mmCIF file of C-alpha atoms in Angstrom:
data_model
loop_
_atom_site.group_PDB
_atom_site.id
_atom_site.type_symbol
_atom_site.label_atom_id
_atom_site.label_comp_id
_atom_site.label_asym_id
_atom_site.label_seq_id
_atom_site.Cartn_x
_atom_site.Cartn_y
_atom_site.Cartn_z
ATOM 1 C CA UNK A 1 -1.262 -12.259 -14.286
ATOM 2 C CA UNK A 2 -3.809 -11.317 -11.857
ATOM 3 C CA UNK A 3 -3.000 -8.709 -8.899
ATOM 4 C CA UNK A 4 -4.672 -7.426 -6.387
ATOM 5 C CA UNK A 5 -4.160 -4.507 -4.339
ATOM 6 C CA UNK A 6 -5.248 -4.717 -0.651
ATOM 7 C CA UNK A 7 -5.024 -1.763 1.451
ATOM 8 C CA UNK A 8 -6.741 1.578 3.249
ATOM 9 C CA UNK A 9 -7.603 4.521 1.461
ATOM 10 C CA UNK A 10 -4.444 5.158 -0.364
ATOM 11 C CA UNK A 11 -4.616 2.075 -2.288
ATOM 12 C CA UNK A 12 -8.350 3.139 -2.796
ATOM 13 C CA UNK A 13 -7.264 6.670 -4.452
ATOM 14 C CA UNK A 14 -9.657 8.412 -2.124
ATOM 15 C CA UNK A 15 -9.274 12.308 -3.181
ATOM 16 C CA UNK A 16 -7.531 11.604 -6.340
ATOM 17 C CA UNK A 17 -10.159 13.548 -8.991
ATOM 18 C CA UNK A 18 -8.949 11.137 -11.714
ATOM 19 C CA UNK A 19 -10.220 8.147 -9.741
ATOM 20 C CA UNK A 20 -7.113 6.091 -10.419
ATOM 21 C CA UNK A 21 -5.413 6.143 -7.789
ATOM 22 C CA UNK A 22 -1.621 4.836 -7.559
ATOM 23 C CA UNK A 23 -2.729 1.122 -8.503
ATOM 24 C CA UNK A 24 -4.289 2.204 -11.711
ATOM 25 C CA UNK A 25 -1.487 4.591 -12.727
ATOM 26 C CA UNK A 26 0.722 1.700 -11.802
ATOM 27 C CA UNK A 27 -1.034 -0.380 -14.101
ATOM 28 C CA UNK A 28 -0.899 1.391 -16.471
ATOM 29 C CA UNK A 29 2.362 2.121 -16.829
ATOM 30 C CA UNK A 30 2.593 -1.824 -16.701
ATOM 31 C CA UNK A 31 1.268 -2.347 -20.194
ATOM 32 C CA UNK A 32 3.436 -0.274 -21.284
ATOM 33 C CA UNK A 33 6.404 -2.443 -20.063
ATOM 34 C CA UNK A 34 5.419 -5.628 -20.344
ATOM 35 C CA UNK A 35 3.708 -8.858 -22.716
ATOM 36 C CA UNK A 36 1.916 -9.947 -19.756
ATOM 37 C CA UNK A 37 -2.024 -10.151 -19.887
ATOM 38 C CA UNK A 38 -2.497 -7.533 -16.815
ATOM 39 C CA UNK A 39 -5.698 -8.164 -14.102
ATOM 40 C CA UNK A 40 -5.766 -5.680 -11.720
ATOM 41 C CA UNK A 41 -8.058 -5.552 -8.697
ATOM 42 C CA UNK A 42 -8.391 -2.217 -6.466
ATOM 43 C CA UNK A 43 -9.066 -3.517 -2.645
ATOM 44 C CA UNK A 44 -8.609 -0.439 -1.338
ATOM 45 C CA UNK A 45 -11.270 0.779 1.638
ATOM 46 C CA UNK A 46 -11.214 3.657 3.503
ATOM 47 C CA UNK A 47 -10.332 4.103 6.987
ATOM 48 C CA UNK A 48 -9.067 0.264 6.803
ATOM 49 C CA UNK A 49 -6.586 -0.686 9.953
ATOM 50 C CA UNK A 50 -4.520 -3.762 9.722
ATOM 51 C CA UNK A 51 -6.696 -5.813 12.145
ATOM 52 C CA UNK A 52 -9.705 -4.898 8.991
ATOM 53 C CA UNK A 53 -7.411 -5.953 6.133
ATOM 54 C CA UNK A 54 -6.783 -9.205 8.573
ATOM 55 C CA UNK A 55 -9.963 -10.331 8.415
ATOM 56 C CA UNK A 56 -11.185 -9.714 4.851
ATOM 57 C CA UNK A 57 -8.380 -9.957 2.656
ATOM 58 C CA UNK A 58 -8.150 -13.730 2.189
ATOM 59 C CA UNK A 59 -11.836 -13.899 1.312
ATOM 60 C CA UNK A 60 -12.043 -10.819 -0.863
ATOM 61 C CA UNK A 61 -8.722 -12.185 -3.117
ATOM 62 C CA UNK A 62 -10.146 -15.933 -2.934
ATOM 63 C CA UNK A 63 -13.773 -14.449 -5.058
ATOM 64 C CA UNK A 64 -11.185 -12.489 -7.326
ATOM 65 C CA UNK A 65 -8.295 -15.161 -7.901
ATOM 66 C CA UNK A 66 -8.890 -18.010 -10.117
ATOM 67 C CA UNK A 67 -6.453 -20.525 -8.700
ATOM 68 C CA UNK A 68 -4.949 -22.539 -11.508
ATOM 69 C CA UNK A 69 -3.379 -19.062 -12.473
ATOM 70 C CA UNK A 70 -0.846 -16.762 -12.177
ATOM 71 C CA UNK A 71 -2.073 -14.494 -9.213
ATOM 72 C CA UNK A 72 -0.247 -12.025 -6.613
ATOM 73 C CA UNK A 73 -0.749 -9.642 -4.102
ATOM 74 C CA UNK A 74 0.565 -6.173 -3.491
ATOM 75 C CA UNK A 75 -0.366 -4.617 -0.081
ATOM 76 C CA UNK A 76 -0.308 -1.333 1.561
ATOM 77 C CA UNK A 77 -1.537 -0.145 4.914
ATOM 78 C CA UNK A 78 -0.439 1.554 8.197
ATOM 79 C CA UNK A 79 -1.886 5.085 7.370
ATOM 80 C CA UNK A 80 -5.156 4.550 8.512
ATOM 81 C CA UNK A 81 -3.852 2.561 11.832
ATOM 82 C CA UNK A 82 -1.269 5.929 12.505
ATOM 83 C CA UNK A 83 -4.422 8.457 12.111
ATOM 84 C CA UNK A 84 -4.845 10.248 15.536
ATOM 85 C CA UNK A 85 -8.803 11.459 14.843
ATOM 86 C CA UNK A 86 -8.809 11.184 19.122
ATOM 87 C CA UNK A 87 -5.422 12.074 19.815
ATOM 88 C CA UNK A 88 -3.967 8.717 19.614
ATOM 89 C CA UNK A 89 -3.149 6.021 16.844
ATOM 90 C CA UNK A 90 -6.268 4.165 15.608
ATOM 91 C CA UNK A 91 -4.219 1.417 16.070
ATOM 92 C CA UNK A 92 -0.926 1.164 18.122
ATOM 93 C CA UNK A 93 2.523 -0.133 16.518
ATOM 94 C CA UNK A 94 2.722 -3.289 18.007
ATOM 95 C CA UNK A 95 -0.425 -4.154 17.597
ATOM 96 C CA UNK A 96 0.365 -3.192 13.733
ATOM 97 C CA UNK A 97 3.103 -4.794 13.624
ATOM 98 C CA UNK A 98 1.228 -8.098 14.987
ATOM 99 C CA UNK A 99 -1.337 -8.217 12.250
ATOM 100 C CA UNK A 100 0.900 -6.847 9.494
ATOM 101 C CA UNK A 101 2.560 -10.812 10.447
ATOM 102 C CA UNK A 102 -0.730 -12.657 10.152
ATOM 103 C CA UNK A 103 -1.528 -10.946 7.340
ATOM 104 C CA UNK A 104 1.849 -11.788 5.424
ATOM 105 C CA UNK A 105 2.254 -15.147 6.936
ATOM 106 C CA UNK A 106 -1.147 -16.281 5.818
ATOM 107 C CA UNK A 107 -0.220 -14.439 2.473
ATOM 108 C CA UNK A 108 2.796 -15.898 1.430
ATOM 109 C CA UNK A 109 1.732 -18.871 2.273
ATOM 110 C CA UNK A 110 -0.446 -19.237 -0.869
ATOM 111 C CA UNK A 111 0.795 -15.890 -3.075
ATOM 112 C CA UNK A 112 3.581 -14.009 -4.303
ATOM 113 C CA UNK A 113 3.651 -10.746 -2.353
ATOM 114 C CA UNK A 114 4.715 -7.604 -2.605
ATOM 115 C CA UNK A 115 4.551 -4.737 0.348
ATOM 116 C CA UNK A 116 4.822 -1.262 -0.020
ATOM 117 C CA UNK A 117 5.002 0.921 2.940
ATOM 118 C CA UNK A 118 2.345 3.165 4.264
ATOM 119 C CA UNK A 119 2.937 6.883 2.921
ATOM 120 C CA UNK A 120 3.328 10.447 5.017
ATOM 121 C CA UNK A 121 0.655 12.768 6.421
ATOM 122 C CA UNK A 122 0.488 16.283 6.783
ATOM 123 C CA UNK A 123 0.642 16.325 10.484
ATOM 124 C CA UNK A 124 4.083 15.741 12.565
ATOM 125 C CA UNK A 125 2.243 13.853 15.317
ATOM 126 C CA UNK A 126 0.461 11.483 12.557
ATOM 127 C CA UNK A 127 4.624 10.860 10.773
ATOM 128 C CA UNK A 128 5.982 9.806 14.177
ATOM 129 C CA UNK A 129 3.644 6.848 14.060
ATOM 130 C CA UNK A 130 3.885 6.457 10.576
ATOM 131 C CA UNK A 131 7.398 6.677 10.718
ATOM 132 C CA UNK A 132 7.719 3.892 13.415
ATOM 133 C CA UNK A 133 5.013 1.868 11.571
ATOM 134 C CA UNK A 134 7.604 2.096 8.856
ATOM 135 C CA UNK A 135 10.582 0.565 10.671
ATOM 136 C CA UNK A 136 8.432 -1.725 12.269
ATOM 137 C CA UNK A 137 7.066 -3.471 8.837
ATOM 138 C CA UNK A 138 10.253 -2.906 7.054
ATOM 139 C CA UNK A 139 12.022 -4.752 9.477
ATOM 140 C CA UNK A 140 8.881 -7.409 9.747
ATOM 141 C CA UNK A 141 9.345 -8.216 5.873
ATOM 142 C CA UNK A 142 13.467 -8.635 6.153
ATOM 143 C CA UNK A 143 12.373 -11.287 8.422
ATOM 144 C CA UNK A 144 9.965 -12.875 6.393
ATOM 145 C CA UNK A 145 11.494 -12.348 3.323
ATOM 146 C CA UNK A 146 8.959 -10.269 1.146
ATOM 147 C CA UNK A 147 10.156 -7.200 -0.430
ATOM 148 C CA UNK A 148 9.232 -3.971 1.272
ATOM 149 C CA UNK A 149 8.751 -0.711 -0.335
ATOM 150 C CA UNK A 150 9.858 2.365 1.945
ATOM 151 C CA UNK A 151 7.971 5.154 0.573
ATOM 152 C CA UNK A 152 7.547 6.935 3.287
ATOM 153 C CA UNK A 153 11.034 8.533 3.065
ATOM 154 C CA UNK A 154 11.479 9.893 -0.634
ATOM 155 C CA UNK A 155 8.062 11.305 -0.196
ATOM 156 C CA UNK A 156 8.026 12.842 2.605
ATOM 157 C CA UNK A 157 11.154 14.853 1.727
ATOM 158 C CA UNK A 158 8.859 15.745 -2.127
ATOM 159 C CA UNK A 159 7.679 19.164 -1.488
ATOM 160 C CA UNK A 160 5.324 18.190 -4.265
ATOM 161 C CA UNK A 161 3.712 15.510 -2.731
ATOM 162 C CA UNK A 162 3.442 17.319 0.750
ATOM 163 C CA UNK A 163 1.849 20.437 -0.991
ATOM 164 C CA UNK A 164 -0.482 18.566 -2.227
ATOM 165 C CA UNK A 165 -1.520 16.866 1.563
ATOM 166 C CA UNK A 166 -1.645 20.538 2.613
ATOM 167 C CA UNK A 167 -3.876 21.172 -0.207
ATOM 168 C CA UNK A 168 -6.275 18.694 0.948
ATOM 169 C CA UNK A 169 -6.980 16.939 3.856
ATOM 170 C CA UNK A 170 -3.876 16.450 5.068
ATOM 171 C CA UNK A 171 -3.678 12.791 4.493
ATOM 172 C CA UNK A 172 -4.394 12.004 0.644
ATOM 173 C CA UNK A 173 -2.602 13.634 -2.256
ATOM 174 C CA UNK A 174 -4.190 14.573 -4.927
ATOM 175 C CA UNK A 175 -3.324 13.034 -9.036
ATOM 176 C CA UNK A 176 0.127 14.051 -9.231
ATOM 177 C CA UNK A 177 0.577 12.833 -5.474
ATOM 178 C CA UNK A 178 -0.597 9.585 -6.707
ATOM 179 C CA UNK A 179 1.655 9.619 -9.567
ATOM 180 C CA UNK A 180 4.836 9.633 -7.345
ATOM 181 C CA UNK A 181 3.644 6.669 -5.298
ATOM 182 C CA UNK A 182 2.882 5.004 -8.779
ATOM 183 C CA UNK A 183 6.302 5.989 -10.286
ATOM 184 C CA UNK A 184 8.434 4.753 -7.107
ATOM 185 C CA UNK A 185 6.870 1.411 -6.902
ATOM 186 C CA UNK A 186 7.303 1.235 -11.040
ATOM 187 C CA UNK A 187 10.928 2.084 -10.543
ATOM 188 C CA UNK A 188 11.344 -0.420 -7.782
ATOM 189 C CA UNK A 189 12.961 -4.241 -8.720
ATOM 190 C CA UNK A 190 10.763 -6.426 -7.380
ATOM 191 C CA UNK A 191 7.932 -5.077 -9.065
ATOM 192 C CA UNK A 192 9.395 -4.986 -12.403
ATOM 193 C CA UNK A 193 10.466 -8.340 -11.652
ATOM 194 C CA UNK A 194 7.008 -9.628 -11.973
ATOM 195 C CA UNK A 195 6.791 -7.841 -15.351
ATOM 196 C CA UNK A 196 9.324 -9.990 -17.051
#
């Protein structure tokens, strides 16, 4: 099974000083689990907003995906279109919201997918948007029927994972931050699904 992971700098791992991030701690606590030959691809770039991933995600997975084989895609963004560097969102939620549906259109049209929701920031003004970005995908992938992960909730109420954002720069967590993404999304159904 081949999987990519498509996404900002939290799929990336950016800050995490085992260079793993949450896809490769996922993955590895796939082998673990499974009999399934495991190819795992990190598309993660910083600072990435949804109208980025829009344009270079179906080139990026067609040079990675060998198509007479079992290949998927897991994606997670929103983060980087919520950051306020001027004092507003990078990006604003409807205009999220609109590419976050050409992106999953155009993806489900040709992959299984799997979405995981974009993750909390240190900063109350950055959650609002995050927090609205949330609702808005989560209620984006009930209509298009692709399985969402909320993980914006259970972590921003882990005083672990919010230390660590204080600890840093107030938007990545550091290894065991990374952990707790990886652990939700290998506790969640759908993804264990594809394990079977």
């Amino acid at each position: 099974m081949h999987v990519c992971f498509i996404g900002d700098s939290l799929v990336l791992g950016t800050h995490d000083p085992e260079f793993c991030g949450w896809p490769g701690r996922l993955a590895a606590m796939a082998l673990a689990v499974t009999d399934k030959e495991l190819n795992v691809y990190n598309l993660g770039i910083r600072a990435n907003r949804t109208n980025d991933i829009l344009e270079r995600w179906p080139t990026e997975t067609a040079r990675r995906l060998p198509q007479d084989q079992d290949c998927r895609l897991v994606f997670s963004f929103g983060g980087a279109d919520a950051s306020r560097p001027e004092g507003y969102p990078r990006v604003d939620a409807a205009t999220s919201v609109s590419n976050a549906r050409l992106i999953m259109q155009a993806a489900q049209a040709q992959y299984q997918v799997l979405w995981i929701g974009p993750t909390p920031m240190h900063k109350p003004e950055h959650n609002q948007g995050t927090a609205e970005l949330n609702r808005g995908y989560a209620g984006l992938a009930g209509e298009l029927d692709i399985s969402y992960l909320d993980v914006f909730t259970p972590l921003s109420a882990s005083h672990v994972y919010l230390e660590e954002l204080q600890a840093g720069d107030g938007a990545h967590p550091g290894a065991t931050g990374y952990r707790l993404i990886a652990e939700l999304v290998a506790g969640w159904d759908a993804w264990r699904a594809w394990l079977r």
